[in-house]
Amino acid sequence: MARKIRIGMIGYGYWGPNLTRNFAELAQAELVAVADQDLNRLNSVRTRYPNITLTQDYTDLFKMDLDACVVATPPQTHYTIARDCLEHGLHTLVEKPLTLESKTSFELYKLAHERDLRLMVGHTFLYNSTVRALKDLIDEGEFGNIFYMDAVRVNLGLYQKHCDVMWDLAPHDISIFMYLMGEVPNTVSASGGSFLVPNKHDVAYLSLSFPSGKLAHIHASWINPNKERRITIVGNKKMAVYDDLQTVERIKIFDKGVDAPPYTDTFADFQFSYRYGDVISPYIDFIEPLRVEAQHFVDCIVNHWTPLSDGKNGLDVVRILEAADKSIALGGATVECSQYSLDEEVRVPAAI
Ligand SMILES: NC(=O)c1ccc[n+]([C@@H]2O[C@H](COP(=O)([O-])OP(=O)(O)OC[C@H]3O[C@@H](n4cnc5c(N)ncnc54)[C@H](O)[C@@H]3O)[C@@H](O)[C@H]2O)c1
C-alpha cells in the first residue's frame, strides 16, 4: 500500500481546526503534527487528536519526514512560513490571501515551480459544489453571453487585526469571478472607507474589467447591519442569484432577459422586449468544500497535478487586490494589474 501523505498543520486559530479535521479524516492522508504559537490553542488540539505531535515552533515540522504543510496563520505571516515550507521540500497549501504583496506571491509561485512542489491557495469557493454547478451552467451556455457579475459579501465583524476588509473578504469573490468567467481581470477601480480604525478599510467597493469586456463588482464590508453572501450573474439568455446563506435553493435561475432592437434610432427604448419566464432552483448535492479542497491537495501531490487554485491563481488574486489598493489611493482611478512572467522573471505592465 502506498504511503499516506504526511501532513503538518501550521496555525490552529479560527480556521485551522476546520482544515485539520478535514485532513485528519482523509483516507490517503496522515495528520502528523500541529504547530501554533499559542499554547492554549495547542491544548485544544490535544483534546481532539491525542496522538499527534504538538509544537509552538513550526520549524520543528521540518524534522518530521512530512510531505506537506497547511498554513492557516494570519496573512502577514504567510510569505515567511510558506517560503520556509517550500525551501524544506514540502508541498504547501496556504490560506488566502497567498501573501500581502504580488512580489512575494510571485516569489512563492516561482520557488514552487523551481522545486517541482505543489503550491495551492485556500480559495475555498472553487471547491464549493454550488460555485461548480454555476460554472457548469455557464460553460453549457445556460446564461448565454455573460454581461456582468455582482458580489455582496457583508456582515458586522469579524474585524481582522492585520488586514483590511478587502484583503480579508474580496479574495473569495475575485477567485470565484475568475473561475466562472474563465479569465483574469486586467483593470480595477476601487473605493474604500475607514470608518472605525484610521487607514484600515472596513468597507470596500471594487469594479473589475475583464479582457472580454465583461464586468464584475464586489461590495465587501465588516460594518453592515446584516450578513449577506450573494452573487448575481447576468447573461443575455438567463440570469441567476446565488445566495450562500441559504441551506436549500442556493441558486435561483431566472428565465428573464432583455432583447435590444436590431437598430437604435428614435424611440428605440420602446422597442426593447423584456422576457419574464420561470424561476428554477437546480438540486445541488452539497459536500463540505474544505473536504473537496483537502482531497484535491492530496490528489495533486499523489498524481503530480497542478491545483485548481495554484500559486498562479493565488498571485492573480493578490495582483488584483494590490491594483485595487492603488486605485483607492488614487481616488478610484482605473488601475492596470501588474503582470508577472515566470519565463522572463520580469514585472511588466498589463497590456490592454
Ligand atoms: N478560506 C476561508 O474561507 C477562510 C476563512 C477564515 C479564515 N481564512 C484564512 O485563514 C487564515 C487564518 O485565519 P484565522 O481567522 O484562523 O486567524 P486566527 O488569528 O484565528 O488564527 C491564526 C493562528 O495562527 C497562529 N500563529 C500565528 N503565527 C504563527 C506562527 N508563526 N507559527 C505558528 N502559529 C502561528 C496563532 O496563534 C493563531 O492561533 C487567514 O489567512 C485567513 O484569511 C480563510
Short mmCIF file of C-alpha atoms and ligand atoms in Angstrom, two decimals:
data_model
loop_
_atom_site.label_atom_id
_atom_site.label_comp_id
_atom_site.label_asym_id
_atom_site.label_seq_id
_atom_site.Cartn_x
_atom_site.Cartn_y
_atom_site.Cartn_z
CA MET A 1 0.00 0.00 0.00
CA ALA A 2 1.29 3.46 -0.90
CA ARG A 3 2.47 5.60 1.98
CA LYS A 4 -0.08 8.14 3.19
CA ILE A 5 0.67 11.82 2.56
CA ARG A 6 2.11 13.05 5.87
CA ILE A 7 0.68 16.47 6.73
CA GLY A 8 1.69 19.14 9.23
CA MET A 9 -0.74 21.90 10.14
CA ILE A 10 0.53 25.41 10.97
CA GLY A 11 -1.99 27.69 12.72
CA TYR A 12 -4.89 26.38 14.80
CA GLY A 13 -6.91 29.55 15.41
CA TYR A 14 -10.38 30.16 13.97
CA TRP A 15 -9.97 28.48 10.56
CA GLY A 16 -7.17 25.95 11.23
CA PRO A 17 -9.43 23.45 13.09
CA ASN A 18 -11.66 23.11 10.00
CA LEU A 19 -8.70 22.29 7.76
CA THR A 20 -7.20 20.00 10.41
CA ARG A 21 -10.44 18.00 10.76
CA ASN A 22 -10.72 17.51 7.01
CA PHE A 23 -7.13 16.37 6.55
CA ALA A 24 -7.41 14.11 9.61
CA GLU A 25 -10.42 12.39 8.05
CA LEU A 26 -8.89 11.79 4.60
CA ALA A 27 -8.05 8.13 3.91
CA GLN A 28 -4.91 8.99 1.89
CA ALA A 29 -3.51 11.48 4.41
CA GLU A 30 -1.99 11.26 7.86
CA LEU A 31 -2.15 14.29 10.13
CA VAL A 32 1.22 14.11 11.88
CA ALA A 33 1.57 17.38 13.79
CA VAL A 34 0.03 20.75 14.56
CA ALA A 35 2.08 23.90 15.21
CA ASP A 36 0.68 27.02 16.84
CA GLN A 37 2.50 29.70 18.81
CA ASP A 38 -0.37 29.84 21.28
CA LEU A 39 -0.24 27.12 23.97
CA ASN A 40 -3.97 27.42 24.64
CA ARG A 41 -4.72 26.60 21.03
CA LEU A 42 -2.39 23.58 21.19
CA ASN A 43 -4.17 22.34 24.33
CA SER A 44 -7.44 22.32 22.44
CA VAL A 45 -5.80 20.18 19.70
CA ARG A 46 -4.69 17.66 22.35
CA THR A 47 -8.27 17.02 23.46
CA ARG A 48 -9.38 16.21 19.93
CA TYR A 49 -6.31 14.48 18.45
CA PRO A 50 -4.48 12.83 21.37
CA ASN A 51 -1.90 11.04 19.22
CA ILE A 52 -0.37 13.79 17.15
CA THR A 53 2.73 15.87 17.84
CA LEU A 54 2.20 19.45 19.01
CA THR A 55 4.71 22.28 18.87
CA GLN A 56 4.83 26.04 19.28
CA ASP A 57 7.68 26.29 16.75
CA TYR A 58 6.58 25.45 13.21
CA THR A 59 10.19 24.77 12.13
CA ASP A 60 10.01 21.57 14.26
CA LEU A 61 7.75 20.21 11.49
CA PHE A 62 10.74 20.16 9.16
CA LYS A 63 12.27 17.31 11.21
CA MET A 64 9.22 15.03 10.95
CA ASP A 65 9.58 13.48 7.47
CA LEU A 66 6.45 15.28 6.23
CA ASP A 67 5.25 15.51 2.64
CA ALA A 68 3.19 18.68 3.00
CA CYS A 69 2.21 21.58 5.23
CA VAL A 70 -1.03 23.52 5.52
CA VAL A 71 -0.63 27.16 6.56
CA ALA A 72 -3.60 28.79 8.33
CA THR A 73 -1.83 31.60 10.16
CA PRO A 74 -2.65 35.33 9.73
CA PRO A 75 -1.95 36.70 6.22
CA GLN A 76 1.09 38.79 7.18
CA THR A 77 2.92 35.57 8.19
CA HIS A 78 2.09 33.57 5.03
CA TYR A 79 5.11 34.57 2.96
CA THR A 80 7.79 33.66 5.51
CA ILE A 81 6.14 30.43 6.64
CA ALA A 82 5.22 29.23 3.14
CA ARG A 83 8.70 30.03 1.81
CA ASP A 84 10.23 28.07 4.69
CA CYS A 85 7.97 25.09 3.94
CA LEU A 86 8.81 25.13 0.21
CA GLU A 87 12.53 25.55 0.92
CA HIS A 88 12.29 22.43 3.09
CA GLY A 89 10.86 20.50 0.14
CA LEU A 90 7.26 20.41 1.36
CA HIS A 91 4.14 20.75 -0.81
CA THR A 92 2.28 23.70 0.67
CA LEU A 93 -1.35 24.73 0.99
CA VAL A 94 -1.60 28.36 2.11
CA GLU A 95 -4.78 30.06 3.22
CA LYS A 96 -5.98 33.09 1.28
CA PRO A 97 -4.65 35.63 0.50
CA LEU A 98 -1.43 33.92 -0.60
CA THR A 99 0.63 36.91 0.63
CA LEU A 100 0.05 40.65 1.02
CA GLU A 101 2.22 41.69 -1.98
CA SER A 102 2.32 40.43 -5.56
CA LYS A 103 6.14 40.43 -5.41
CA THR A 104 6.22 37.89 -2.58
CA SER A 105 3.37 35.84 -4.08
CA PHE A 106 5.36 35.63 -7.31
CA GLU A 107 8.43 34.51 -5.34
CA LEU A 108 6.47 31.63 -3.80
CA TYR A 109 4.97 30.68 -7.16
CA LYS A 110 8.45 30.66 -8.72
CA LEU A 111 10.01 28.75 -5.83
CA ALA A 112 7.35 26.02 -6.02
CA HIS A 113 7.85 25.81 -9.78
CA GLU A 114 11.65 25.52 -9.46
CA ARG A 115 11.39 22.86 -6.74
CA ASP A 116 8.58 21.00 -8.54
CA LEU A 117 6.35 21.28 -5.47
CA ARG A 118 2.59 21.79 -5.34
CA LEU A 119 1.71 25.26 -4.04
CA MET A 120 -2.03 25.62 -3.50
CA VAL A 121 -4.05 28.55 -2.11
CA GLY A 122 -7.18 28.11 0.03
CA HIS A 123 -9.62 29.72 -2.40
CA THR A 124 -12.32 27.59 -0.80
CA PHE A 125 -15.17 28.61 -3.08
CA LEU A 126 -13.54 26.92 -6.08
CA TYR A 127 -14.25 23.66 -4.21
CA ASN A 128 -17.84 24.60 -3.39
CA SER A 129 -20.43 22.49 -5.21
CA THR A 130 -22.75 25.48 -5.77
CA VAL A 131 -20.00 27.51 -7.46
CA ARG A 132 -19.05 24.45 -9.51
CA ALA A 133 -22.68 23.98 -10.57
CA LEU A 134 -22.77 27.62 -11.70
CA LYS A 135 -19.56 27.08 -13.67
CA ASP A 136 -21.10 24.06 -15.44
CA LEU A 137 -24.24 26.06 -16.27
CA ILE A 138 -22.16 28.95 -17.65
CA ASP A 139 -19.98 26.61 -19.73
CA GLU A 140 -23.10 24.83 -21.08
CA GLY A 141 -24.36 28.23 -22.31
CA GLU A 142 -27.38 28.35 -19.94
CA PHE A 143 -26.97 32.11 -19.43
CA GLY A 144 -25.87 32.93 -22.99
CA ASN A 145 -23.25 35.67 -23.13
CA ILE A 146 -22.37 36.86 -19.65
CA PHE A 147 -22.66 40.65 -19.28
CA TYR A 148 -21.62 41.09 -15.66
CA MET A 149 -21.44 39.54 -12.20
CA ASP A 150 -22.00 41.19 -8.85
CA ALA A 151 -20.99 40.06 -5.35
CA VAL A 152 -22.13 41.23 -1.94
CA ARG A 153 -20.10 39.87 0.99
CA VAL A 154 -21.02 41.93 4.03
CA ASN A 155 -21.59 41.41 7.75
CA LEU A 156 -20.97 43.00 11.17
CA GLY A 157 -17.41 41.82 12.11
CA LEU A 158 -15.21 39.64 12.29
CA TYR A 159 -12.79 42.54 12.38
CA GLN A 160 -9.28 41.34 11.37
CA LYS A 161 -6.23 42.79 13.10
CA HIS A 162 -3.67 42.70 10.31
CA CYS A 163 -5.55 43.26 7.06
CA ASP A 164 -8.48 45.32 5.87
CA VAL A 165 -11.88 44.12 4.72
CA MET A 166 -10.88 43.97 1.07
CA TRP A 167 -7.88 41.70 1.65
CA ASP A 168 -9.97 39.60 4.05
CA LEU A 169 -13.20 39.08 2.10
CA ALA A 170 -12.66 40.03 -1.56
CA PRO A 171 -10.22 37.14 -2.34
CA HIS A 172 -13.29 34.88 -2.27
CA ASP A 173 -15.21 36.85 -4.89
CA ILE A 174 -12.20 37.61 -7.08
CA SER A 175 -11.35 33.89 -7.20
CA ILE A 176 -14.99 32.98 -7.88
CA PHE A 177 -15.29 35.54 -10.71
CA MET A 178 -12.03 34.45 -12.37
CA TYR A 179 -13.16 30.82 -12.19
CA LEU A 180 -16.67 31.50 -13.53
CA MET A 181 -15.56 33.93 -16.25
CA GLY A 182 -12.52 31.82 -17.23
CA GLU A 183 -10.34 34.93 -17.45
CA VAL A 184 -8.34 37.29 -15.26
CA PRO A 185 -9.33 40.98 -14.91
CA ASN A 186 -6.91 43.45 -16.43
CA THR A 187 -8.07 46.67 -14.75
CA VAL A 188 -9.56 47.56 -11.39
CA SER A 189 -11.09 50.65 -9.89
CA ALA A 190 -11.97 50.73 -6.22
CA SER A 191 -13.03 52.88 -3.34
CA GLY A 192 -12.84 52.19 0.37
CA GLY A 193 -13.84 53.73 3.67
CA SER A 194 -12.04 53.57 7.05
CA PHE A 195 -14.80 54.47 9.45
CA LEU A 196 -13.80 52.68 12.66
CA VAL A 197 -9.98 52.47 12.58
CA PRO A 198 -7.86 55.11 10.75
CA ASN A 199 -6.30 53.86 7.48
CA LYS A 200 -7.96 50.46 7.65
CA HIS A 201 -10.86 49.99 5.28
CA ASP A 202 -13.94 48.46 6.83
CA VAL A 203 -15.94 48.83 3.61
CA ALA A 204 -14.72 48.50 0.02
CA TYR A 205 -16.23 48.57 -3.47
CA LEU A 206 -14.26 47.05 -6.34
CA SER A 207 -15.05 47.16 -10.06
CA LEU A 208 -13.17 44.67 -12.22
CA SER A 209 -12.93 44.75 -16.03
CA PHE A 210 -12.07 41.60 -17.96
CA PRO A 211 -10.28 41.44 -21.34
CA SER A 212 -13.51 40.18 -22.99
CA GLY A 213 -15.36 43.32 -21.85
CA LYS A 214 -17.29 41.57 -19.04
CA LEU A 215 -17.60 43.44 -15.76
CA ALA A 216 -17.72 42.41 -12.12
CA HIS A 217 -18.40 44.31 -8.93
CA ILE A 218 -17.68 43.44 -5.29
CA HIS A 219 -19.09 45.05 -2.15
CA ALA A 220 -17.19 43.92 0.97
CA SER A 221 -17.97 45.25 4.44
CA TRP A 222 -17.43 44.44 8.13
CA ILE A 223 -19.88 47.12 9.24
CA ASN A 224 -23.11 46.06 7.59
CA PRO A 225 -26.22 45.50 9.73
CA ASN A 226 -27.00 42.11 8.23
CA LYS A 227 -24.92 39.29 6.83
CA GLU A 228 -25.18 38.76 3.07
CA ARG A 229 -23.30 36.39 0.79
CA ARG A 230 -24.84 36.89 -2.63
CA ILE A 231 -23.62 36.62 -6.21
CA THR A 232 -25.70 37.74 -9.19
CA ILE A 233 -24.94 36.63 -12.73
CA VAL A 234 -26.48 38.44 -15.68
CA GLY A 235 -26.36 36.95 -19.16
CA ASN A 236 -28.27 37.72 -22.34
CA LYS A 237 -30.29 34.47 -22.11
CA LYS A 238 -30.79 33.96 -18.38
CA MET A 239 -29.81 35.38 -15.01
CA ALA A 240 -29.02 33.79 -11.64
CA VAL A 241 -28.76 34.67 -7.99
CA TYR A 242 -26.60 32.53 -5.70
CA ASP A 243 -27.29 33.05 -2.00
CA ASP A 244 -24.68 31.19 0.03
CA LEU A 245 -26.58 31.70 3.28
CA GLN A 246 -29.49 29.51 2.14
CA THR A 247 -29.43 25.88 3.18
CA VAL A 248 -31.64 24.87 0.25
CA GLU A 249 -32.24 26.53 -3.12
CA ARG A 250 -28.89 28.31 -3.06
CA ILE A 251 -29.10 29.08 -6.79
CA LYS A 252 -32.15 30.57 -8.46
CA ILE A 253 -32.09 30.76 -12.25
CA PHE A 254 -34.37 33.37 -13.78
CA ASP A 255 -35.52 32.90 -17.34
CA LYS A 256 -35.54 36.66 -17.72
CA GLY A 257 -33.85 38.90 -20.23
CA VAL A 258 -33.97 41.95 -22.41
CA ASP A 259 -33.65 41.84 -26.17
CA ALA A 260 -32.39 45.04 -27.74
CA PRO A 261 -33.87 46.16 -31.07
CA PRO A 262 -31.79 45.50 -34.18
CA TYR A 263 -31.12 49.23 -34.54
CA THR A 264 -31.46 52.08 -32.09
CA ASP A 265 -32.72 55.29 -33.60
CA THR A 266 -35.73 57.31 -32.43
CA PHE A 267 -37.77 55.83 -29.54
CA ALA A 268 -35.53 52.77 -29.50
CA ASP A 269 -36.20 52.26 -25.80
CA PHE A 270 -39.81 51.49 -26.52
CA GLN A 271 -38.79 48.61 -28.75
CA PHE A 272 -36.82 46.68 -26.10
CA SER A 273 -38.52 43.42 -25.44
CA TYR A 274 -38.46 42.14 -21.87
CA ARG A 275 -38.78 38.42 -21.20
CA TYR A 276 -40.24 37.08 -17.93
CA GLY A 277 -40.17 33.31 -17.59
CA ASP A 278 -39.83 30.59 -14.96
CA VAL A 279 -37.59 30.65 -11.93
CA ILE A 280 -35.93 27.32 -11.22
CA SER A 281 -33.62 26.15 -8.49
CA PRO A 282 -31.50 23.14 -9.51
CA TYR A 283 -30.77 20.48 -6.88
CA ILE A 284 -27.14 20.52 -5.81
CA ASP A 285 -25.61 17.72 -3.80
CA PHE A 286 -23.64 19.62 -1.15
CA ILE A 287 -20.28 18.30 0.05
CA GLU A 288 -18.21 20.29 2.54
CA PRO A 289 -15.97 22.48 0.32
CA LEU A 290 -12.97 22.05 2.62
CA ARG A 291 -13.22 18.28 2.21
CA VAL A 292 -13.08 18.66 -1.58
CA GLU A 293 -10.21 21.16 -1.21
CA ALA A 294 -8.22 18.88 1.12
CA GLN A 295 -8.77 15.87 -1.14
CA HIS A 296 -7.72 17.92 -4.20
CA PHE A 297 -4.47 18.97 -2.48
CA VAL A 298 -3.64 15.34 -1.68
CA ASP A 299 -4.64 14.20 -5.20
CA CYS A 300 -2.40 16.88 -6.73
CA ILE A 301 0.54 15.67 -4.62
CA VAL A 302 -0.06 11.99 -5.45
CA ASN A 303 -0.75 12.50 -9.17
CA HIS A 304 1.55 15.43 -9.80
CA TRP A 305 -1.36 17.62 -10.89
CA THR A 306 -1.47 21.41 -10.90
CA PRO A 307 -4.01 22.53 -8.28
CA LEU A 308 -7.07 24.42 -9.49
CA SER A 309 -6.12 27.21 -7.05
CA ASP A 310 -2.36 27.01 -7.66
CA GLY A 311 0.30 29.62 -6.90
CA LYS A 312 -0.51 31.45 -10.16
CA ASN A 313 -4.17 31.70 -9.16
CA GLY A 314 -3.10 32.99 -5.71
CA LEU A 315 -0.76 35.53 -7.36
CA ASP A 316 -3.56 36.72 -9.69
CA VAL A 317 -5.85 37.44 -6.72
CA VAL A 318 -3.06 39.36 -4.95
CA ARG A 319 -2.22 41.35 -8.13
CA ILE A 320 -5.85 42.46 -8.32
CA LEU A 321 -6.04 43.41 -4.64
CA GLU A 322 -2.80 45.35 -4.99
CA ALA A 323 -4.18 47.24 -8.02
CA ALA A 324 -7.36 47.94 -6.02
CA ASP A 325 -5.29 49.42 -3.17
CA LYS A 326 -3.54 51.64 -5.70
CA SER A 327 -6.87 52.70 -7.17
CA ILE A 328 -8.24 53.61 -3.71
CA ALA A 329 -5.11 55.71 -3.07
CA LEU A 330 -5.70 57.44 -6.42
CA GLY A 331 -9.30 58.29 -5.58
CA GLY A 332 -10.88 55.46 -7.59
CA ALA A 333 -8.81 55.76 -10.78
CA THR A 334 -8.73 52.78 -13.15
CA VAL A 335 -5.50 50.87 -12.49
CA GLU A 336 -3.92 48.15 -14.63
CA CYS A 337 -2.96 44.98 -12.78
CA SER A 338 0.78 44.32 -12.89
CA GLN A 339 1.81 41.14 -14.66
CA TYR A 340 4.50 38.62 -13.86
CA SER A 341 6.01 36.17 -16.28
CA LEU A 342 7.66 33.03 -14.99
CA ASP A 343 9.78 32.77 -18.16
CA GLU A 344 11.18 36.25 -18.18
CA GLU A 345 11.02 36.77 -14.42
CA VAL A 346 10.25 40.41 -15.02
CA ARG A 347 7.40 42.60 -13.94
CA VAL A 348 5.70 44.18 -16.94
CA PRO A 349 2.60 46.36 -17.11
CA ALA A 350 -0.53 44.61 -18.27
CA ALA A 351 -1.28 45.08 -21.96
CA ILE A 352 -4.84 46.19 -22.64
N1 LIG B 1 -10.95 30.06 3.25
C1 LIG B 1 -11.76 30.63 4.13
O1 LIG B 1 -12.98 30.65 3.97
C2 LIG B 1 -11.18 31.27 5.36
C3 LIG B 1 -12.00 31.59 6.45
C4 LIG B 1 -11.39 32.17 7.58
C5 LIG B 1 -10.03 32.44 7.58
N2 LIG B 1 -9.29 32.12 6.49
C6 LIG B 1 -7.83 32.40 6.44
O2 LIG B 1 -7.18 31.55 7.38
C7 LIG B 1 -6.02 32.22 7.90
C8 LIG B 1 -6.11 32.22 9.42
O3 LIG B 1 -7.22 32.98 9.81
P1 LIG B 1 -7.88 32.80 11.26
O4 LIG B 1 -9.13 33.60 11.23
O5 LIG B 1 -7.92 31.36 11.63
O6 LIG B 1 -6.79 33.55 12.17
P2 LIG B 1 -6.58 33.36 13.74
O7 LIG B 1 -5.84 34.58 14.18
O8 LIG B 1 -7.87 32.99 14.42
O9 LIG B 1 -5.62 32.08 13.86
C9 LIG B 1 -4.30 32.10 13.44
C10 LIG B 1 -3.49 31.15 14.34
O10 LIG B 1 -2.15 31.13 13.85
C11 LIG B 1 -1.28 31.12 14.97
N3 LIG B 1 0.02 31.66 14.54
C12 LIG B 1 0.33 32.90 14.17
N4 LIG B 1 1.61 32.99 13.79
C13 LIG B 1 2.14 31.75 13.92
C14 LIG B 1 3.42 31.19 13.69
N5 LIG B 1 4.45 31.93 13.23
N6 LIG B 1 3.61 29.88 13.95
C15 LIG B 1 2.59 29.11 14.42
N7 LIG B 1 1.34 29.60 14.66
C16 LIG B 1 1.12 30.89 14.41
C17 LIG B 1 -1.97 31.97 16.02
O11 LIG B 1 -1.50 31.68 17.32
C18 LIG B 1 -3.42 31.60 15.80
O12 LIG B 1 -3.84 30.53 16.64
C19 LIG B 1 -6.02 33.62 7.28
O13 LIG B 1 -5.18 33.63 6.17
C20 LIG B 1 -7.46 33.82 6.84
O14 LIG B 1 -7.57 34.70 5.74
C21 LIG B 1 -9.83 31.53 5.40
#
